[in-house]
Amino acid sequence: MTEIIQKVKNLSIGFKSKKGEEILILRNITTNVKKGETVGIVGESGSGKSTLALAMMGYVKHGLYTIGGECEFNSSNLLKMKNRDLEKIRGRKIAMIPQNAGQALTPNLKIGYQIDEALQLHSDLKEEEREQKISELLNKVRLPSPETIALRYPHELSGGQQQRVAVAMALAGTPDLLLLDEPTTGLDVTTQAHVLELLNFIAKDTGTSMVYVSHDLGAIAQVSDRIIVMYSGEIVLEGPSRDILKKPIHPYTYGLLKSIPKLSLAGLPQSMPGSQPQPGTMHRGCSFFDRCNFSEEKCKNNSPQLEYLEELNTSVRCFNYKSLMNDNQVNQTVNKIKTSLQDKEILNLSEVSISYARQKLLDQVLNRISDDNPTVKDININIKKGETIALVGESGSGKSTILKSIAGLLRTKGGIIKFDQDRNLSSDLKERDPNDLRIIQLIFQNPDESLNPNHTVEEIIAQPLKLYFGLKGEELKKNIIDLLQKVRLGEFYMSRYPRQLSGGEKQRVAVARAFAAKPDIILCDEVTSALDVSVQAAVLNLLQQLKEDFGTTYIFVSHDLAVVRAISDRVAVLYQGRLCEVGPSKDVYQFPSHPYTEVLLGAVLEPDPDIKPKLVAEDIVEEKPPQKGCSFQGRCSRILGDICKNEVPPWQITNSGNSIRCHIPLKELQKDQIN
Amino acid sequence: MKLDNIYQEEKKSNFAKVSEIIITMASRPSGFIGLSILIFHVVLAFISPYIAPYDFKAINPTLMLQAPSAEYWFGTDDLGRDVFTRTILGGRTALTITFFGSLIALLWGGLLGIFCGLVGGKTDDVVMRIVDAFLSIPWILAMLLIVSLLGTSTEVLIPALGFFYGKGIVRVARAATHDVIAKDFIVSARARGHSNFSIIWNEIIPNVRDSILVEGAMRWSWMLLGFSSLSFLGFGVSPPTPDWGLMISNARGLMSFAYWSVIAPIVGLSSLIIGINLTADAFAKALGIDRSTKAPV
């Protein structure tokens, strides 16, 4: 049996509420980490997964305290240790890789200096040895030309490179245990796949144990040997990675896996009702009782214990796990999308270009924008009434920029945006008449920011109703209640403030506010990416339902190709503000496709240990679109030569009506992609 | 749908909100001391005309510079006037003028700051440069000029002080607005086509109100000091009105042998300033603006 290096025994961590009640964040956690093993801790926000990971390095957040239990590392309890002793362990024995490396690195110190600092603290190397070690470490995390990287400042690196530097710093002390707290969450899909691959390599190469904390089952599936599923401060399921992902025997994991949209399946995944209970609200019974499809009467009053099943090497906290053991596959049932497509075109974008360039004085005086290489260029899309079109691409691809221009928040440099074929939408918000503003409504990514924290739900939804329809008194109230019911929220939500709502509820309020204007087009800017997976499916289903009821057109921006696949009729792939591929979603997800689409599709992480991401292109980041030629030339693995560098590629149309903008003939494009 | 216990926080009335803030303020020792001093001074300002034992302007040459005694608690000044009477009356004018002065400062500084923060661009540039220019003028010289041209009446002092102490608030309000302005709810309101006025009133003010109020409270204490300096220089209220600045100025030459006539107004003035400062700090903490010492729970 392999050696256990970290033992967590009956750990409970919590805080005292204002009323003096003890509120538990972690409840009686017992687990361990073996040598050379990667353990994935997965759970929704608020499940206590980060608190557990931090406790493993003897750290308890300010305001929280240990109520009971211990975290044993090298047979000493970290939670009882003095700070001085902990300092010797942290960095040398246990290292941490933070979520946002960009914020974790000191902005005014060179990368090499920061790694050297870590080496000085956590190793006994001499100066000459350290120099060599720095390039060795940077090499290990596969950063190009370590000598030049070491001389750069953090802001000169891309997000993925910063994350690699953070990994290098963590490895400086050759730790026995690496704690990773959502290390890839803020990164682009392609970068994320590369970083995960690197972590896998490091785990094998150095034999370091890892604890990988994430909300993303797709990422967890790629790295971990063992998975711990947490819910409401408890471990509900723990076992070998493959078994948990293929045959989850806890209803929560089962539902979670079902609610994740997958590339291979078009249509909306099933949603899980309700949301995780807040800490301190659970008193008796199973914490998952309200949302469980398998619950019985006894689950209401008796809390199940974590039960170890010898034959599966799995621990489960459920009375009814046997009924799930027989139903041994995650048979994903999806709600098929009814398309409500009409032939009428509702929005035409022709030759739209948008520039962020700073205006010169002369241009300012003449009130024009001059920029020969704008951020977004040549956008031609015709959107039909009742359609859901998705704009996909990495960060910096200009997808949100286009949304802003459609909403009138950003002036276009050139081109025309037409509504209903005859109404020209002015590029300036102030020149649009109120009705033009009403027909296009926005839903934002983060409902925490899009709802005024000082307004009640009633006031929030009342705003568009008052502004566009001048409603007052009883009628206003009736309309608000009506809208709340449409987004499946009760009347009693009217007097709540956003801070009293959960993430999913907040997003529903934002959806209700958008629909209050009775718009024709709704722009959805990453509407589900700030939400937990189980809530995401519910919001997607709600949007689909509302679309069927109102015949609204959605323009959906997302970086998540699986979500896009689930909801959209048509997909437009963008790179550096230029269109690469436009087509019906079922065709875009099949080959032949644009080399960039291929890269994106290859990098999607599925919650399945057998589906590994394909890393086609380098994860370098380009800051500016190229002056001429194809926008993807810098990263394309199939570049033909000068033609790609000099000439803008032509649109090629496949048999199924999918337009691809590439110099490579369709037949050849397909050749390699099929495998 | 099931109600979670934690969400059962109902909408509170304004009165309940204010009393909750005051209770939170008073629950810290520093806040309690500050509030007590401030309340003491405000109450004193209201009741002092009725409890003053003597006439504040009654000159009596036979009682010149009497040391404190059972009859004259704080002694008498160089004209034989009772120092106790003059001290308890001396805060009235200062408190009234600076209170209304800070209200004016808060109003114009806050609104202009919010407006600049919202519209940005050239308007913001121009307005802020003008504000900067005014910030660079030594206010006391400018005040002296205004007072000598227009006189020292309350109608002149309140707006003049309000103007000079509002400049700083413009910057604070603008910075607070910048924090809010990038948030999506403002973008959302803009995209819906709300007017600037509606955005300021409905979306921004509720979110910057707290920091501006705290700033206003701090300005009040500074203005009090500034006003007393004016009086000290002889440009504030005119004699024989009892005023701390004026009293300190009159009695400072006699400090070596009649310390009582200068100590009393000094204690009055500094305790009030300390009281306001402590209250403003506690106010900020109660509103959660200073989070450095507070756990996020």
Short mmCIF file of N, CA and C in Angstrom, two decimals, chain A residues 63-157:
data_model
loop_
_atom_site.label_atom_id
_atom_site.label_comp_id
_atom_site.label_asym_id
_atom_site.label_seq_id
_atom_site.Cartn_x
_atom_site.Cartn_y
_atom_site.Cartn_z
N GLY A 63 -11.79 34.80 10.18
CA GLY A 63 -13.21 34.76 10.48
C GLY A 63 -13.72 33.34 10.69
N LEU A 64 -12.97 32.37 10.17
CA LEU A 64 -13.35 30.98 10.39
C LEU A 64 -12.45 30.40 11.49
N TYR A 65 -12.89 29.33 12.11
CA TYR A 65 -11.99 28.65 13.05
C TYR A 65 -12.28 27.16 13.06
N THR A 66 -11.28 26.42 13.53
CA THR A 66 -11.41 24.97 13.56
C THR A 66 -12.28 24.58 14.74
N ILE A 67 -13.31 23.80 14.46
CA ILE A 67 -14.18 23.38 15.54
C ILE A 67 -13.73 22.03 16.07
N GLY A 68 -13.26 21.19 15.21
CA GLY A 68 -12.78 19.90 15.67
C GLY A 68 -12.03 19.19 14.57
N GLY A 69 -11.31 18.16 14.95
CA GLY A 69 -10.62 17.35 13.97
C GLY A 69 -9.23 17.86 13.67
N GLU A 70 -8.53 17.15 12.81
CA GLU A 70 -7.17 17.54 12.51
C GLU A 70 -6.79 17.27 11.06
N CYS A 71 -5.75 17.97 10.62
CA CYS A 71 -5.15 17.74 9.32
C CYS A 71 -3.73 17.29 9.58
N GLU A 72 -3.48 16.04 9.34
CA GLU A 72 -2.18 15.49 9.69
C GLU A 72 -1.30 15.42 8.46
N PHE A 73 -0.14 16.01 8.55
CA PHE A 73 0.83 15.93 7.46
C PHE A 73 2.15 15.50 8.08
N ASN A 74 2.74 14.45 7.58
CA ASN A 74 3.96 13.90 8.18
C ASN A 74 3.77 13.68 9.67
N SER A 75 2.65 13.13 10.03
CA SER A 75 2.25 12.84 11.41
C SER A 75 2.34 14.02 12.36
N SER A 76 2.10 15.23 11.86
CA SER A 76 1.90 16.34 12.81
C SER A 76 0.66 17.12 12.37
N ASN A 77 -0.12 17.56 13.34
CA ASN A 77 -1.36 18.24 13.04
C ASN A 77 -1.11 19.69 12.64
N LEU A 78 -1.35 19.98 11.37
CA LEU A 78 -1.06 21.32 10.85
C LEU A 78 -1.89 22.40 11.54
N LEU A 79 -3.10 22.05 11.91
CA LEU A 79 -4.00 23.08 12.45
C LEU A 79 -3.61 23.51 13.86
N LYS A 80 -2.73 22.72 14.51
CA LYS A 80 -2.32 23.10 15.87
C LYS A 80 -0.92 23.69 15.87
N MET A 81 -0.29 23.71 14.70
CA MET A 81 1.11 24.14 14.64
C MET A 81 1.25 25.63 14.80
N LYS A 82 2.45 26.05 15.25
CA LYS A 82 2.72 27.47 15.33
C LYS A 82 3.07 27.97 13.94
N ASN A 83 2.86 29.26 13.72
CA ASN A 83 3.14 29.85 12.42
C ASN A 83 4.57 29.60 11.97
N ARG A 84 5.50 29.68 12.92
CA ARG A 84 6.91 29.53 12.59
C ARG A 84 7.18 28.14 12.01
N ASP A 85 6.54 27.14 12.60
CA ASP A 85 6.74 25.77 12.11
C ASP A 85 6.03 25.57 10.78
N LEU A 86 4.87 26.22 10.65
CA LEU A 86 4.12 26.09 9.40
C LEU A 86 4.92 26.65 8.23
N GLU A 87 5.63 27.76 8.50
CA GLU A 87 6.42 28.38 7.44
C GLU A 87 7.42 27.41 6.84
N LYS A 88 7.93 26.51 7.69
CA LYS A 88 8.91 25.55 7.18
C LYS A 88 8.26 24.53 6.26
N ILE A 89 6.98 24.29 6.49
CA ILE A 89 6.29 23.28 5.69
C ILE A 89 5.72 23.88 4.41
N ARG A 90 5.13 25.04 4.55
CA ARG A 90 4.52 25.68 3.37
C ARG A 90 5.60 26.06 2.38
N GLY A 91 5.38 25.70 1.14
CA GLY A 91 6.37 26.03 0.12
C GLY A 91 7.38 24.92 -0.06
N ARG A 92 7.86 24.36 1.06
CA ARG A 92 8.84 23.28 0.94
C ARG A 92 8.18 21.93 0.82
N LYS A 93 7.18 21.71 1.65
CA LYS A 93 6.53 20.39 1.65
C LYS A 93 5.17 20.46 0.96
N ILE A 94 4.46 21.55 1.24
CA ILE A 94 3.16 21.72 0.62
C ILE A 94 3.18 23.04 -0.12
N ALA A 95 2.86 23.04 -1.39
CA ALA A 95 2.84 24.30 -2.13
C ALA A 95 1.46 24.51 -2.72
N MET A 96 1.17 25.76 -2.98
CA MET A 96 -0.18 26.11 -3.42
C MET A 96 -0.08 26.81 -4.77
N ILE A 97 -0.97 26.47 -5.67
CA ILE A 97 -1.07 27.19 -6.93
C ILE A 97 -2.42 27.91 -6.94
N PRO A 98 -2.37 29.23 -7.02
CA PRO A 98 -3.61 29.99 -6.84
C PRO A 98 -4.46 29.99 -8.11
N GLN A 99 -5.70 30.47 -7.94
CA GLN A 99 -6.62 30.51 -9.07
C GLN A 99 -6.16 31.53 -10.10
N ASN A 100 -5.86 32.73 -9.63
CA ASN A 100 -5.54 33.77 -10.57
C ASN A 100 -4.07 34.14 -10.44
N ALA A 101 -3.24 33.53 -11.29
CA ALA A 101 -1.81 33.76 -11.18
C ALA A 101 -1.46 35.22 -11.45
N GLY A 102 -2.25 35.86 -12.29
CA GLY A 102 -2.00 37.26 -12.61
C GLY A 102 -2.03 38.13 -11.36
N GLN A 103 -2.90 37.76 -10.42
CA GLN A 103 -2.97 38.54 -9.19
C GLN A 103 -2.01 38.03 -8.13
N ALA A 104 -1.60 36.78 -8.26
CA ALA A 104 -0.72 36.21 -7.25
C ALA A 104 0.73 36.60 -7.46
N LEU A 105 1.08 36.99 -8.68
CA LEU A 105 2.45 37.43 -8.93
C LEU A 105 2.57 38.91 -8.64
N THR A 106 3.71 39.31 -8.06
CA THR A 106 3.91 40.73 -7.77
C THR A 106 4.14 41.47 -9.07
N PRO A 107 3.37 42.50 -9.35
CA PRO A 107 3.44 43.12 -10.67
C PRO A 107 4.75 43.84 -10.97
N ASN A 108 5.47 44.31 -9.94
CA ASN A 108 6.65 45.12 -10.25
C ASN A 108 7.97 44.36 -10.07
N LEU A 109 7.90 43.04 -9.99
CA LEU A 109 9.14 42.26 -9.90
C LEU A 109 9.22 41.32 -11.09
N LYS A 110 10.44 41.14 -11.59
CA LYS A 110 10.62 40.27 -12.74
C LYS A 110 10.36 38.82 -12.36
N ILE A 111 9.92 38.05 -13.36
CA ILE A 111 9.58 36.64 -13.13
C ILE A 111 10.75 35.89 -12.50
N GLY A 112 11.94 36.10 -13.05
CA GLY A 112 13.12 35.40 -12.55
C GLY A 112 13.37 35.72 -11.08
N TYR A 113 13.20 36.99 -10.73
CA TYR A 113 13.41 37.43 -9.35
C TYR A 113 12.43 36.71 -8.42
N GLN A 114 11.17 36.62 -8.86
CA GLN A 114 10.15 36.02 -8.01
C GLN A 114 10.41 34.53 -7.81
N ILE A 115 10.88 33.87 -8.87
CA ILE A 115 11.18 32.44 -8.71
C ILE A 115 12.41 32.28 -7.82
N ASP A 116 13.37 33.17 -7.99
CA ASP A 116 14.58 33.12 -7.16
C ASP A 116 14.22 33.28 -5.69
N GLU A 117 13.30 34.17 -5.43
CA GLU A 117 12.85 34.41 -4.06
C GLU A 117 12.28 33.12 -3.47
N ALA A 118 11.45 32.45 -4.29
CA ALA A 118 10.88 31.19 -3.82
C ALA A 118 11.98 30.17 -3.56
N LEU A 119 13.00 30.17 -4.42
CA LEU A 119 14.10 29.22 -4.25
C LEU A 119 14.90 29.53 -2.98
N GLN A 120 15.15 30.79 -2.74
CA GLN A 120 15.90 31.18 -1.55
C GLN A 120 15.18 30.73 -0.29
N LEU A 121 13.85 30.89 -0.32
CA LEU A 121 13.06 30.55 0.86
C LEU A 121 12.94 29.05 1.05
N HIS A 122 12.73 28.36 -0.07
CA HIS A 122 12.32 26.97 0.06
C HIS A 122 13.39 25.95 -0.33
N SER A 123 14.59 26.39 -0.67
CA SER A 123 15.62 25.40 -0.97
C SER A 123 16.95 25.87 -0.39
N ASP A 124 17.92 25.00 -0.40
CA ASP A 124 19.21 25.37 0.18
C ASP A 124 20.27 25.56 -0.91
N LEU A 125 19.81 25.91 -2.11
CA LEU A 125 20.74 26.02 -3.22
C LEU A 125 21.59 27.28 -3.11
N LYS A 126 22.82 27.18 -3.68
CA LYS A 126 23.69 28.35 -3.72
C LYS A 126 23.31 29.20 -4.92
N GLU A 127 23.94 30.38 -4.98
CA GLU A 127 23.51 31.34 -5.99
C GLU A 127 23.63 30.80 -7.42
N GLU A 128 24.79 30.19 -7.74
CA GLU A 128 24.99 29.70 -9.11
C GLU A 128 23.99 28.59 -9.44
N GLU A 129 23.75 27.76 -8.42
CA GLU A 129 22.82 26.65 -8.65
C GLU A 129 21.41 27.19 -8.88
N ARG A 130 21.10 28.25 -8.15
CA ARG A 130 19.75 28.81 -8.28
C ARG A 130 19.52 29.31 -9.69
N GLU A 131 20.55 29.98 -10.23
CA GLU A 131 20.41 30.50 -11.59
C GLU A 131 20.01 29.40 -12.56
N GLN A 132 20.72 28.30 -12.42
CA GLN A 132 20.45 27.19 -13.32
C GLN A 132 19.07 26.60 -13.05
N LYS A 133 18.72 26.57 -11.76
CA LYS A 133 17.44 25.99 -11.37
C LYS A 133 16.26 26.79 -11.95
N ILE A 134 16.44 28.11 -12.01
CA ILE A 134 15.36 28.95 -12.54
C ILE A 134 15.03 28.55 -13.97
N SER A 135 16.09 28.43 -14.82
CA SER A 135 15.77 28.07 -16.20
C SER A 135 15.28 26.62 -16.28
N GLU A 136 15.76 25.81 -15.36
CA GLU A 136 15.29 24.43 -15.34
C GLU A 136 13.78 24.38 -15.06
N LEU A 137 13.38 25.16 -14.05
CA LEU A 137 11.96 25.19 -13.68
C LEU A 137 11.10 25.74 -14.81
N LEU A 138 11.58 26.84 -15.42
CA LEU A 138 10.80 27.44 -16.50
C LEU A 138 10.72 26.50 -17.69
N ASN A 139 11.77 25.73 -17.88
CA ASN A 139 11.75 24.73 -18.93
C ASN A 139 10.74 23.64 -18.63
N LYS A 140 10.70 23.26 -17.39
CA LYS A 140 9.82 22.19 -16.97
C LYS A 140 8.36 22.54 -17.20
N VAL A 141 8.00 23.82 -16.98
CA VAL A 141 6.61 24.20 -17.21
C VAL A 141 6.41 24.63 -18.67
N ARG A 142 7.39 24.30 -19.50
CA ARG A 142 7.31 24.48 -20.95
C ARG A 142 7.05 25.92 -21.36
N LEU A 143 7.80 26.81 -20.77
CA LEU A 143 7.72 28.19 -21.25
C LEU A 143 8.82 28.36 -22.29
N PRO A 144 8.52 29.02 -23.39
CA PRO A 144 9.52 29.19 -24.43
C PRO A 144 10.65 30.10 -23.95
N SER A 145 11.85 29.82 -24.35
CA SER A 145 13.08 30.55 -24.01
C SER A 145 13.09 31.11 -22.58
N PRO A 146 13.39 30.24 -21.61
CA PRO A 146 13.37 30.63 -20.19
C PRO A 146 14.19 31.88 -19.89
N GLU A 147 15.30 32.06 -20.61
CA GLU A 147 16.17 33.20 -20.29
C GLU A 147 15.45 34.53 -20.50
N THR A 148 14.66 34.61 -21.56
CA THR A 148 13.95 35.88 -21.79
C THR A 148 12.74 36.02 -20.88
N ILE A 149 12.06 34.91 -20.62
CA ILE A 149 10.88 34.96 -19.74
C ILE A 149 11.28 35.43 -18.35
N ALA A 150 12.42 34.96 -17.88
CA ALA A 150 12.87 35.30 -16.52
C ALA A 150 13.08 36.79 -16.36
N LEU A 151 13.34 37.47 -17.47
CA LEU A 151 13.59 38.91 -17.39
C LEU A 151 12.33 39.74 -17.59
N ARG A 152 11.22 39.06 -17.79
CA ARG A 152 9.98 39.82 -18.04
C ARG A 152 9.21 40.07 -16.77
N TYR A 153 8.28 41.03 -16.86
CA TYR A 153 7.36 41.31 -15.77
C TYR A 153 6.06 40.53 -15.98
N PRO A 154 5.35 40.24 -14.89
CA PRO A 154 4.13 39.43 -15.04
C PRO A 154 3.17 39.95 -16.11
N HIS A 155 3.01 41.27 -16.22
CA HIS A 155 2.00 41.77 -17.16
C HIS A 155 2.40 41.55 -18.61
N GLU A 156 3.68 41.20 -18.82
CA GLU A 156 4.11 40.95 -20.19
C GLU A 156 3.81 39.52 -20.65
N LEU A 157 3.26 38.72 -19.75
CA LEU A 157 2.93 37.34 -20.10
C LEU A 157 1.43 37.18 -20.24
#
